[in-house]
């Protein structure tokens, strides 16, 4: 290494012995990282001695037997490598010093490529890369290791067997490894992510570290996993999990966990997967807010979360209200979906079917889930075939720009449980709805609609939620739609009952100030509604009632259909159409006169009846309907009407309306 060309001689020899492995060689100053790499490469290089025979340096101590002197690291620093296969399937190396491991295990082979493009075929993979099919003994086979376990022992043979097949599925990652650094692929390491929901966080204890419980959306269904140790993630968070397939605990000791990217948007179009069982790569996609997303390979399986959006033959009805939360894998493919507000909530109950001049059944009169009734021509774009006998059928619907109704067949997870069957029993406030075709469950969002035709006039009363709908004690003719939740419970969405309600109104009540209505209008069904001034709680309001109040001023129970009337701001009329019913003087209200002033929070009437006053009791003076007064007190001689409830032997006053003020 002397003379004008010494630098080239150093560079040449250094290259030959691997001194510059992983180092960028140039005439610039090297970085600290490169200096460390040079030192490490030096430790792994062989010692040499001068050979008088060959007039050069040699790495052999015994030329005849070709015995190497050994490396600098082994001879001087007593370093030796140790190897193991990690959870993913990579061969890793650590270093021992005097038989004690002094470094981490790390991947040391060459990565030829990382393949994520699911359009890559087996044939193109064979063509684009050099595959090591034989070792010096002629018997090497390239394995494919998936999440830590060998799934294909001879990858090259598998690729040749079907050269047109996909090399990997959407969202999968294949790393092509060259372990002996000869430029040939001798191992394929594949990682597959799964979507999981954190169902519980287990706090750290004296004996256990912090952990989480998971529901994993595997290809076989929802897998429950308990006590996965991690300092990350919170309850109800969705994450991506790579299980360790090389252990029986799999998801409980995952190779990797990280938060899943999520976004919410409106679906404008989608393409279904054509293979529902997931045996081939997912080929569907969905367009959300103008951006197209392809489905993850696992999403083709019918156990994936929200899979109904992807599988051929099932879909959600799209519309302006359709809203979904989507979860992405690390490659940007859809791996899960959750309905936030899908337009399938727009249901149409077919009241009657009409025909055109050619006898074709393409005119329908429907009761929509917003409580309105309309007659429409049926769009040719409808997926449902309408027949004259379809009265009582429920479809999802939308109205197109031509004013036609588009009727679509219900698809999973929605099912019509009864069509013209019976709701046998339902108790207000309960979730159980017993039907002639099994049990379904009501929720706070379940819509109960009573549709009757008194005097050949359409009458609709609608109740939203199990706590507001009246009880059913005798079987009533009905049609109903349920939706399967994540636990496969049948949650009722829309129940149409074609008989009168047993109890027409709820326990809500108002005091009607005047028997004469003060205005009139029409609801969305073009039915006449009447405006009445009332006391509602501690406020004066004007409400629209569906029929004339003939029983005069007083206390009435009511129900309200908030969708039939948007209100009248100019006249301060509340939104909704109210149905009212006079309260019972036997069990709900009483007319009386105060015998003496309130003593110990009790009222004694001239008839000797005693009513208890609580801090929640409202006392309103309604004698002068033009000057209603709230938060009043009762005096001896006042005449009043009381709304009460009986508790044991006590009569508890809920509201008191003074009709004659003695003073």
XYZ file of C-alpha atoms in Angstrom:
663
model
C 0.000 0.000 0.000
C 2.658 2.473 -1.084
C 3.207 4.614 -4.124
C 0.834 6.707 -6.205
C -1.822 3.947 -6.513
C -2.017 2.855 -2.849
C -5.617 4.077 -2.406
C -6.855 1.963 -5.311
C -5.010 -1.063 -3.900
C -6.695 -0.539 -0.509
C -10.097 -0.138 -2.138
C -9.592 -3.282 -4.240
C -8.532 -5.474 -1.346
C -11.189 -4.050 0.969
C -13.866 -4.851 -1.577
C -12.624 -8.418 -1.962
C -12.774 -9.183 1.769
C -16.174 -7.519 2.348
C -14.829 -4.524 4.279
C -17.325 -2.205 2.593
C -20.484 -4.280 3.085
C -23.403 -1.907 3.840
C -21.052 1.094 3.402
C -21.272 3.705 0.658
C -17.728 4.085 -0.647
C -16.717 7.484 -2.025
C -13.974 10.095 -1.674
C -16.062 12.003 0.903
C -15.648 11.787 4.661
C -17.591 8.854 6.153
C -20.310 9.162 8.808
C -20.105 7.726 12.320
C -22.572 5.022 11.244
C -20.311 4.036 8.349
C -17.245 4.092 10.603
C -18.961 1.654 12.978
C -19.956 -0.529 10.026
C -16.342 -0.564 8.801
C -15.161 -1.567 12.271
C -17.783 -4.338 12.410
C -16.860 -5.600 8.935
C -13.206 -5.580 10.037
C -14.041 -7.772 13.050
C -15.632 -10.299 10.695
C -12.723 -10.335 8.213
C -10.039 -13.008 8.276
C -6.588 -12.510 9.760
C -3.658 -12.856 7.309
C 0.076 -13.684 7.452
C 2.879 -12.986 4.997
C 3.745 -15.867 2.698
C 7.364 -15.964 1.579
C 6.383 -18.632 -0.886
C 3.751 -16.549 -2.679
C 5.265 -13.162 -1.812
C 1.855 -11.929 -0.541
C -0.478 -12.130 2.437
C -2.569 -15.254 2.985
C -5.534 -16.056 5.262
C -4.402 -19.651 5.758
C -2.113 -20.950 8.476
C -1.691 -24.280 6.748
C -1.758 -23.895 2.997
C -1.703 -27.617 2.428
C -4.839 -28.208 4.460
C -6.352 -24.822 3.604
C -6.869 -24.019 7.306
C -8.055 -20.459 7.890
C -6.453 -18.307 10.549
C -9.891 -17.123 11.635
C -11.424 -13.688 12.047
C -10.181 -10.744 14.034
C -13.314 -10.892 16.205
C -12.934 -14.586 16.980
C -9.181 -14.616 17.623
C -8.685 -11.332 19.421
C -12.062 -10.539 21.020
C -13.386 -14.095 21.450
C -16.562 -13.290 19.472
C -18.749 -15.987 17.920
C -22.107 -15.774 16.142
C -25.296 -17.493 17.358
C -28.417 -17.912 15.233
C -32.168 -18.414 15.637
C -35.325 -18.070 13.549
C -37.577 -15.233 14.835
C -41.366 -15.254 15.048
C -41.808 -14.003 11.488
C -39.565 -16.710 10.017
C -36.433 -14.626 9.440
C -33.026 -16.067 10.330
C -31.439 -13.738 12.874
C -27.992 -13.481 14.394
C -26.530 -12.294 17.702
C -22.947 -12.241 18.967
C -21.489 -14.036 21.937
C -18.358 -13.120 23.856
C -16.987 -15.907 25.986
C -20.320 -17.737 25.395
C -22.393 -14.829 26.732
C -24.808 -13.142 24.278
C -23.754 -9.479 24.171
C -25.956 -8.130 21.346
C -29.593 -8.231 20.248
C -30.668 -10.729 17.612
C -30.942 -8.998 14.250
C -31.792 -9.808 10.671
C -28.603 -10.207 8.683
C -29.508 -11.588 5.245
C -30.203 -9.598 2.076
C -33.750 -8.518 1.192
C -34.132 -8.788 -2.557
C -37.575 -7.151 -2.633
C -40.751 -6.489 -0.631
C -43.866 -7.275 -2.677
C -47.184 -5.585 -1.813
C -48.693 -5.250 -5.295
C -51.559 -7.734 -5.355
C -51.670 -7.595 -9.170
C -48.384 -9.543 -9.250
C -48.994 -12.974 -10.713
C -47.130 -16.190 -10.027
C -45.747 -16.088 -13.559
C -44.391 -12.548 -13.224
C -42.823 -13.410 -9.845
C -41.023 -16.352 -11.454
C -39.829 -14.128 -14.275
C -38.826 -11.030 -12.280
C -36.696 -12.763 -9.635
C -33.975 -15.417 -9.560
C -35.060 -18.334 -7.412
C -32.651 -20.717 -5.689
C -34.151 -24.091 -6.404
C -31.140 -26.297 -5.580
C -28.263 -26.157 -3.163
C -24.932 -27.921 -3.591
C -26.652 -31.223 -2.793
C -29.382 -30.553 -5.360
C -32.275 -30.729 -2.882
C -33.050 -27.146 -1.774
C -36.652 -25.922 -1.868
C -37.739 -22.321 -1.217
C -40.239 -22.212 1.687
C -43.025 -19.636 2.155
C -43.465 -18.771 5.823
C -46.747 -17.041 6.787
C -46.885 -15.262 10.164
C -44.120 -17.522 11.418
C -45.182 -20.948 10.171
C -44.225 -22.701 6.929
C -47.289 -22.955 4.702
C -45.581 -23.802 1.387
C -42.499 -26.025 1.359
C -41.738 -25.599 -2.337
C -42.700 -22.104 -3.430
C -41.259 -22.417 -6.921
C -43.297 -25.541 -7.648
C -46.431 -23.808 -6.375
C -45.824 -20.785 -8.613
C -45.254 -22.987 -11.645
C -48.426 -24.978 -10.910
C -50.637 -21.946 -11.675
C -48.675 -19.116 -13.268
C -51.811 -16.961 -13.731
C -52.759 -17.053 -10.064
C -52.164 -14.059 -7.807
C -48.824 -14.140 -6.018
C -50.449 -12.748 -2.847
C -53.731 -11.256 -1.665
C -54.590 -7.599 -1.139
C -52.984 -6.289 2.014
C -50.523 -9.157 2.413
C -46.786 -8.378 2.461
C -44.235 -10.784 0.953
C -40.521 -10.285 1.670
C -38.130 -12.083 -0.685
C -34.995 -13.084 1.255
C -31.525 -14.039 0.052
C -29.883 -15.693 3.067
C -26.593 -16.716 1.478
C -26.246 -13.420 -0.418
C -25.867 -14.969 -3.834
C -28.639 -12.911 -5.449
C -31.224 -15.723 -5.415
C -34.477 -15.914 -3.456
C -34.243 -18.754 -0.960
C -37.075 -17.801 1.447
C -40.416 -15.937 1.242
C -41.716 -14.369 4.467
C -45.402 -13.309 4.354
C -47.213 -11.242 6.994
C -51.019 -11.051 7.237
C -52.807 -8.497 9.411
C -56.177 -9.020 11.063
C -58.601 -6.407 12.368
C -59.402 -6.576 16.080
C -61.485 -4.576 18.542
C -60.274 -3.891 22.083
C -63.150 -5.051 24.282
C -61.529 -4.591 27.686
C -58.428 -3.087 29.303
C -56.980 -5.062 32.219
C -55.039 -2.836 34.597
C -51.589 -3.807 35.822
C -51.519 -5.751 39.086
C -48.811 -7.045 41.384
C -48.723 -10.303 39.430
C -49.786 -9.286 35.882
C -48.762 -6.590 33.437
C -51.300 -4.337 31.742
C -53.197 -6.206 29.028
C -56.207 -5.980 26.731
C -58.958 -8.367 25.638
C -59.639 -8.534 21.918
C -62.289 -9.620 19.462
C -60.351 -10.581 16.326
C -62.161 -10.758 12.982
C -60.526 -13.913 11.700
C -61.437 -15.834 8.535
C -63.274 -18.331 10.730
C -65.329 -15.812 12.709
C -64.937 -13.600 15.757
C -62.086 -14.910 17.882
C -62.128 -13.882 21.551
C -58.635 -13.327 22.979
C -57.917 -12.442 26.605
C -54.971 -10.780 28.338
C -52.763 -9.686 25.461
C -49.954 -7.814 27.206
C -49.483 -4.241 25.965
C -49.100 -0.728 27.316
C -51.047 0.652 24.345
C -54.657 0.900 23.146
C -57.936 1.720 24.873
C -61.372 0.090 25.098
C -63.387 0.087 21.827
C -60.296 0.964 19.777
C -59.762 -0.968 16.526
C -56.261 -2.288 15.899
C -54.298 -4.413 13.420
C -52.828 -7.649 14.752
C -50.274 -10.020 13.233
C -50.588 -13.322 15.121
C -47.676 -15.625 15.831
C -48.762 -18.695 13.905
C -45.719 -20.557 15.171
C -47.198 -20.835 18.661
C -50.452 -22.244 19.972
C -51.269 -18.890 21.573
C -51.343 -17.103 18.211
C -53.208 -13.844 18.798
C -52.424 -13.841 22.527
C -48.711 -13.447 21.790
C -48.873 -11.456 18.537
C -45.873 -10.560 16.431
C -47.147 -7.020 16.058
C -50.040 -4.745 17.083
C -50.799 -1.211 15.971
C -53.769 1.139 15.690
C -55.863 0.767 12.537
C -56.389 3.856 10.426
C -60.101 4.715 10.323
C -62.243 7.217 8.465
C -65.958 7.900 8.091
C -67.620 8.843 4.839
C -70.522 8.412 2.445
C -70.520 5.540 -0.029
C -71.351 6.470 -3.597
C -70.584 3.154 -5.326
C -69.050 -0.242 -4.797
C -68.014 -3.409 -6.598
C -68.765 -6.712 -4.906
C -66.206 -9.454 -4.406
C -67.032 -12.186 -6.884
C -65.768 -14.991 -4.650
C -67.460 -15.005 -1.266
C -65.449 -17.723 0.471
C -62.129 -15.932 0.281
C -60.429 -18.774 -1.588
C -59.132 -16.211 -4.050
C -58.031 -12.638 -3.617
C -60.670 -9.999 -2.914
C -61.427 -8.073 -6.097
C -64.079 -5.672 -4.840
C -63.844 -1.990 -4.039
C -65.850 0.848 -2.556
C -65.864 4.547 -3.412
C -66.089 6.809 -0.374
C -66.413 10.563 -0.795
C -64.974 10.242 -4.295
C -61.976 8.061 -3.345
C -61.807 4.406 -4.419
C -60.559 1.793 -1.935
C -59.953 -1.880 -2.721
C -60.831 -4.637 -0.261
C -58.260 -6.497 1.821
C -57.934 -10.225 1.059
C -59.420 -11.212 4.409
C -62.408 -8.969 3.706
C -63.555 -11.475 1.095
C -64.351 -13.950 3.868
C -67.921 -13.869 5.151
C -66.714 -13.507 8.753
C -65.052 -10.119 8.219
C -66.574 -7.135 10.006
C -68.992 -5.387 7.663
C -68.423 -8.044 5.008
C -72.003 -7.558 3.741
C -70.721 -4.581 1.753
C -68.275 -6.719 -0.227
C -69.788 -10.147 -0.861
C -71.576 -10.794 -4.126
C -75.335 -10.874 -3.775
C -75.502 -8.697 -0.665
C -75.089 -4.962 -0.270
C -76.289 -1.947 1.599
C -78.692 0.384 -0.151
C -76.853 3.567 -1.001
C -78.286 7.018 -0.517
C -77.604 10.518 0.676
C -77.722 9.380 4.301
C -75.420 6.363 3.880
C -72.464 6.746 6.240
C -69.849 4.171 7.210
C -66.648 3.960 9.209
C -63.964 2.061 7.346
C -60.776 0.532 8.736
C -57.632 0.206 6.619
C -54.765 -2.258 6.768
C -51.164 -1.051 6.548
C -51.293 -1.118 2.741
C -54.429 1.045 2.518
C -56.953 -1.717 1.764
C -60.385 -1.900 3.446
C -60.171 -4.576 6.150
C -63.394 -3.764 8.039
C -66.508 -1.602 7.844
C -69.101 -0.439 10.322
C -72.446 1.149 9.475
C -72.893 4.541 11.105
C -76.027 5.724 9.312
C -77.002 3.618 6.318
C -79.885 4.631 4.121
C -81.472 1.217 4.540
C -83.195 2.924 7.484
C -85.534 4.312 4.805
C -88.204 1.624 4.626
C -91.393 1.536 2.589
C -94.393 -0.559 3.639
C -96.566 -1.362 0.624
C -100.191 -0.441 1.359
C -101.526 -1.119 -2.098
C -100.358 -1.938 -5.637
C -101.909 -0.433 -8.750
C -101.516 -1.227 -12.441
C -101.058 0.949 -15.499
C -103.095 0.831 -18.717
C -101.120 -2.210 -19.809
C -101.900 -4.139 -16.649
C -98.370 -3.869 -15.292
C -98.093 -3.532 -11.502
C -95.875 -0.443 -11.350
C -97.822 1.936 -9.110
C -97.590 1.659 -5.327
C -99.083 3.386 -2.338
C -96.551 3.167 0.479
C -96.181 4.089 4.122
C -92.641 5.376 4.552
C -90.595 5.040 7.714
C -90.846 8.792 8.339
C -94.600 8.310 8.851
C -95.703 9.831 5.546
C -97.847 8.141 2.889
C -97.363 8.563 -0.845
C -98.311 7.058 -4.192
C -95.508 6.614 -6.726
C -94.587 5.073 -10.039
C -92.042 2.316 -9.491
C -88.656 2.972 -11.086
C -87.305 0.418 -13.529
C -84.075 0.552 -11.494
C -85.756 -1.215 -8.588
C -84.253 -4.557 -7.603
C -87.626 -5.667 -6.240
C -90.240 -7.107 -8.582
C -93.647 -5.721 -7.622
C -96.776 -7.845 -7.909
C -100.408 -7.124 -7.139
C -100.252 -9.320 -4.026
C -97.305 -7.456 -2.477
C -99.395 -5.479 0.026
C -97.766 -5.814 3.438
C -94.285 -6.221 1.980
C -91.469 -3.980 3.249
C -88.647 -2.760 1.017
C -85.838 -0.273 1.324
C -86.447 2.725 -0.889
C -85.222 5.986 -2.349
C -86.914 8.617 -4.501
C -85.102 9.440 -7.752
C -84.909 12.792 -9.533
C -87.939 11.869 -11.662
C -90.066 11.465 -8.542
C -90.236 7.682 -8.951
C -89.739 5.328 -6.060
C -86.844 2.880 -6.255
C -87.750 -0.234 -4.278
C -84.958 -2.592 -3.325
C -85.123 -6.024 -1.781
C -83.902 -6.251 1.781
C -80.432 -7.766 2.017
C -78.278 -9.014 4.854
C -78.085 -8.016 7.624
C -81.742 -6.930 7.180
C -84.593 -9.433 7.090
C -88.387 -9.160 6.990
C -89.418 -11.384 9.857
C -93.169 -11.216 9.331
C -95.277 -10.160 6.371
C -98.883 -9.834 7.335
C -98.145 -12.012 10.358
C -98.679 -11.156 14.026
C -96.977 -9.324 16.835
C -98.236 -11.452 19.695
C -96.996 -9.524 22.733
C -94.880 -6.500 23.614
C -94.582 -4.656 26.919
C -93.797 -0.957 26.845
C -90.216 -0.459 27.998
C -89.269 -4.078 27.334
C -86.989 -5.169 24.497
C -88.796 -8.445 23.732
C -91.219 -8.481 20.799
C -92.885 -11.872 20.371
C -94.052 -12.453 16.782
C -95.706 -15.287 14.907
C -92.278 -16.004 13.413
C -90.125 -15.914 16.533
C -88.729 -13.310 18.893
C -87.143 -10.041 17.833
C -85.810 -7.275 20.071
C -86.809 -3.622 20.236
C -84.294 -0.852 20.936
C -84.415 2.882 21.548
C -84.315 3.340 17.753
C -87.037 0.846 16.803
C -89.899 2.553 14.940
C -93.408 1.310 15.745
C -96.024 2.507 13.234
C -99.765 1.976 13.654
C -101.567 2.277 10.317
C -105.361 2.128 10.238
C -108.087 3.483 7.930
C -111.005 4.745 10.073
C -113.818 6.004 7.809
C -111.638 5.078 4.813
C -109.099 7.717 5.839
C -105.430 6.936 6.377
C -104.387 7.291 10.013
C -100.741 6.969 11.086
C -99.425 6.980 14.625
C -95.694 6.517 15.088
C -93.598 5.788 18.190
C -89.806 5.713 18.242
C -88.174 3.559 20.895
C -89.296 0.707 23.115
C -89.977 3.114 25.990
C -92.512 5.107 23.966
C -94.437 2.427 22.085
C -97.681 1.144 23.648
C -97.921 -2.374 25.030
C -99.473 -5.173 22.979
C -101.392 -7.802 24.922
C -103.489 -9.306 22.116
C -101.986 -10.425 18.803
C -102.070 -7.765 16.083
C -101.513 -8.032 12.327
C -98.120 -6.634 11.445
C -95.060 -6.613 9.209
C -91.584 -6.101 10.628
C -87.924 -5.815 9.642
C -85.008 -6.729 11.875
C -81.271 -6.274 11.565
C -78.635 -8.626 12.946
C -76.219 -6.916 15.308
C -72.607 -8.017 15.854
C -73.825 -10.694 18.291
C -76.409 -11.957 15.770
C -79.335 -10.627 17.837
C -82.434 -9.718 15.799
C -82.890 -5.995 16.454
C -86.248 -4.700 15.172
C -85.893 -1.689 12.861
C -89.386 -1.014 11.574
C -92.671 -2.542 12.732
C -95.927 -1.704 10.926
C -99.092 -2.721 12.800
C -102.349 -2.530 10.885
C -104.667 -2.491 13.897
C -105.440 0.238 16.425
C -103.106 0.639 19.356
C -104.329 -0.644 22.709
C -103.146 2.553 24.331
C -103.199 5.387 21.850
C -101.017 7.773 23.810
C -98.084 7.785 26.194
C -97.899 8.941 29.797
C -96.819 12.412 28.682
C -99.498 15.008 29.288
C -100.424 18.650 28.654
C -103.051 21.032 29.953
C -105.176 22.331 27.034
C -106.050 25.943 27.874
C -109.004 26.446 25.546
C -111.451 24.121 23.828
C -111.342 26.355 20.742
C -108.417 25.817 18.398
C -106.613 28.964 17.295
C -105.380 27.917 13.883
C -105.228 25.133 11.347
C -102.854 23.708 8.741
C -101.999 20.449 6.958
C -99.414 17.758 7.742
C -97.188 16.034 5.189
C -100.006 13.645 4.287
C -102.209 16.690 3.544
C -104.439 15.862 6.511
C -105.919 18.764 8.518
C -104.264 19.543 11.846
C -105.490 21.947 14.556
C -103.470 24.331 16.720
C -104.094 24.413 20.457
C -102.447 26.417 23.242
C -101.247 24.193 26.070
C -99.159 24.088 29.225
C -96.393 21.538 28.682
C -94.325 21.035 31.800
C -93.310 24.545 32.835
C -93.798 26.160 29.409
C -96.582 27.603 27.301
C -96.615 26.060 23.834
C -98.790 25.770 20.753
C -99.099 22.278 19.329
C -100.709 20.759 16.231
C -103.328 18.100 17.064
C -104.553 15.538 14.545
C -108.269 16.004 15.361
C -110.619 18.445 17.078
C -110.648 18.338 20.883
C -114.301 17.925 21.780
C -113.924 17.297 25.525
C -112.946 20.922 26.259
C -110.097 22.395 28.257
C -108.266 20.149 30.701
C -105.509 17.564 31.057
C -104.736 15.260 28.128
C -102.213 12.503 27.544
C -100.454 12.664 24.209
C -98.176 10.992 21.674
C -96.366 12.839 18.915
C -95.171 11.963 15.419
C -92.330 14.438 14.940
C -91.862 13.663 11.244
C -95.345 14.538 9.956
C -95.121 18.305 10.586
C -92.044 20.537 10.622
C -93.685 23.207 12.747
C -94.672 26.779 11.930
C -92.106 29.285 13.155
C -94.209 32.290 12.112
C -96.972 31.163 14.466
C -94.661 29.514 17.031
C -96.224 26.093 16.506
C -94.141 23.127 17.704
C -92.945 20.491 15.222
C -94.843 17.202 15.149
C -98.438 16.065 14.993
C -99.966 15.269 18.394
C -102.605 12.688 19.250
C -104.348 13.489 22.553
C -106.670 11.628 24.911
C -108.509 12.903 27.973
C -106.958 11.538 31.144
C -108.987 9.264 33.415
C -110.615 10.894 36.451
C -110.599 7.510 38.134
C -106.897 6.690 38.132
C -104.892 9.608 36.682
C -106.445 13.009 37.494
C -108.885 14.471 40.018
C -110.853 17.733 40.268
C -110.981 19.102 43.808
C -111.010 22.105 46.113
C -108.456 22.852 48.814
C -109.962 22.524 52.307
C -107.018 24.139 54.050
C -103.584 25.503 53.247
C -100.731 23.096 52.491
C -99.563 21.487 55.740
C -96.444 19.287 55.902
C -96.381 19.060 52.076
C -99.864 17.571 51.880
C -103.082 18.920 50.381
C -106.386 18.041 51.995
C -109.423 18.506 49.751
C -112.931 19.402 50.874
C -113.810 15.772 50.167
C -111.142 14.623 52.628
C -108.710 13.291 50.006
C -105.012 13.865 50.745
C -102.337 14.431 48.054
C -98.603 14.532 48.709
C -96.541 17.404 47.220
C -92.928 16.620 46.284
C -90.117 19.002 45.238
C -90.891 18.005 41.613
C -94.580 18.864 41.774
C -95.471 21.652 39.341
C -98.197 24.136 40.420
C -99.583 26.283 37.586
C -102.367 28.887 37.736
C -104.448 28.543 34.547
C -107.539 30.497 35.605
C -106.618 33.395 33.344
C -105.567 31.628 30.142
C -104.038 34.864 28.863
C -101.880 35.200 31.971
C -100.744 31.725 33.002
C -98.549 31.743 36.122
C -95.987 29.098 37.099
C -94.473 28.185 40.474
C -97.636 29.164 42.347
C -98.782 28.118 45.833
C -102.087 26.593 46.870
C -104.381 28.361 49.319
C -107.522 27.238 51.099
C -110.531 27.512 48.798
C -108.565 27.161 45.509
C -110.163 24.844 42.965
C -107.690 22.664 41.042
C -107.137 19.625 38.906
C -104.312 17.322 39.962
C -102.353 14.765 37.933
C -101.283 12.060 40.360
C -99.775 8.645 40.647
C -100.460 6.172 43.396
C -97.558 4.723 45.374
C -98.670 2.204 48.003
C -101.433 4.101 49.805
C -100.101 7.561 48.979
C -101.304 9.806 46.170
C -98.330 11.739 44.792
C -99.139 14.976 42.940
C -97.178 15.320 39.681
C -98.815 18.516 38.389
C -101.465 20.814 39.851
C -103.446 23.257 37.692
C -105.384 25.961 39.613
C -108.628 26.600 37.725
C -110.209 28.993 40.266
C -107.936 31.131 42.399
C -109.795 31.975 45.614
C -107.938 35.207 46.261
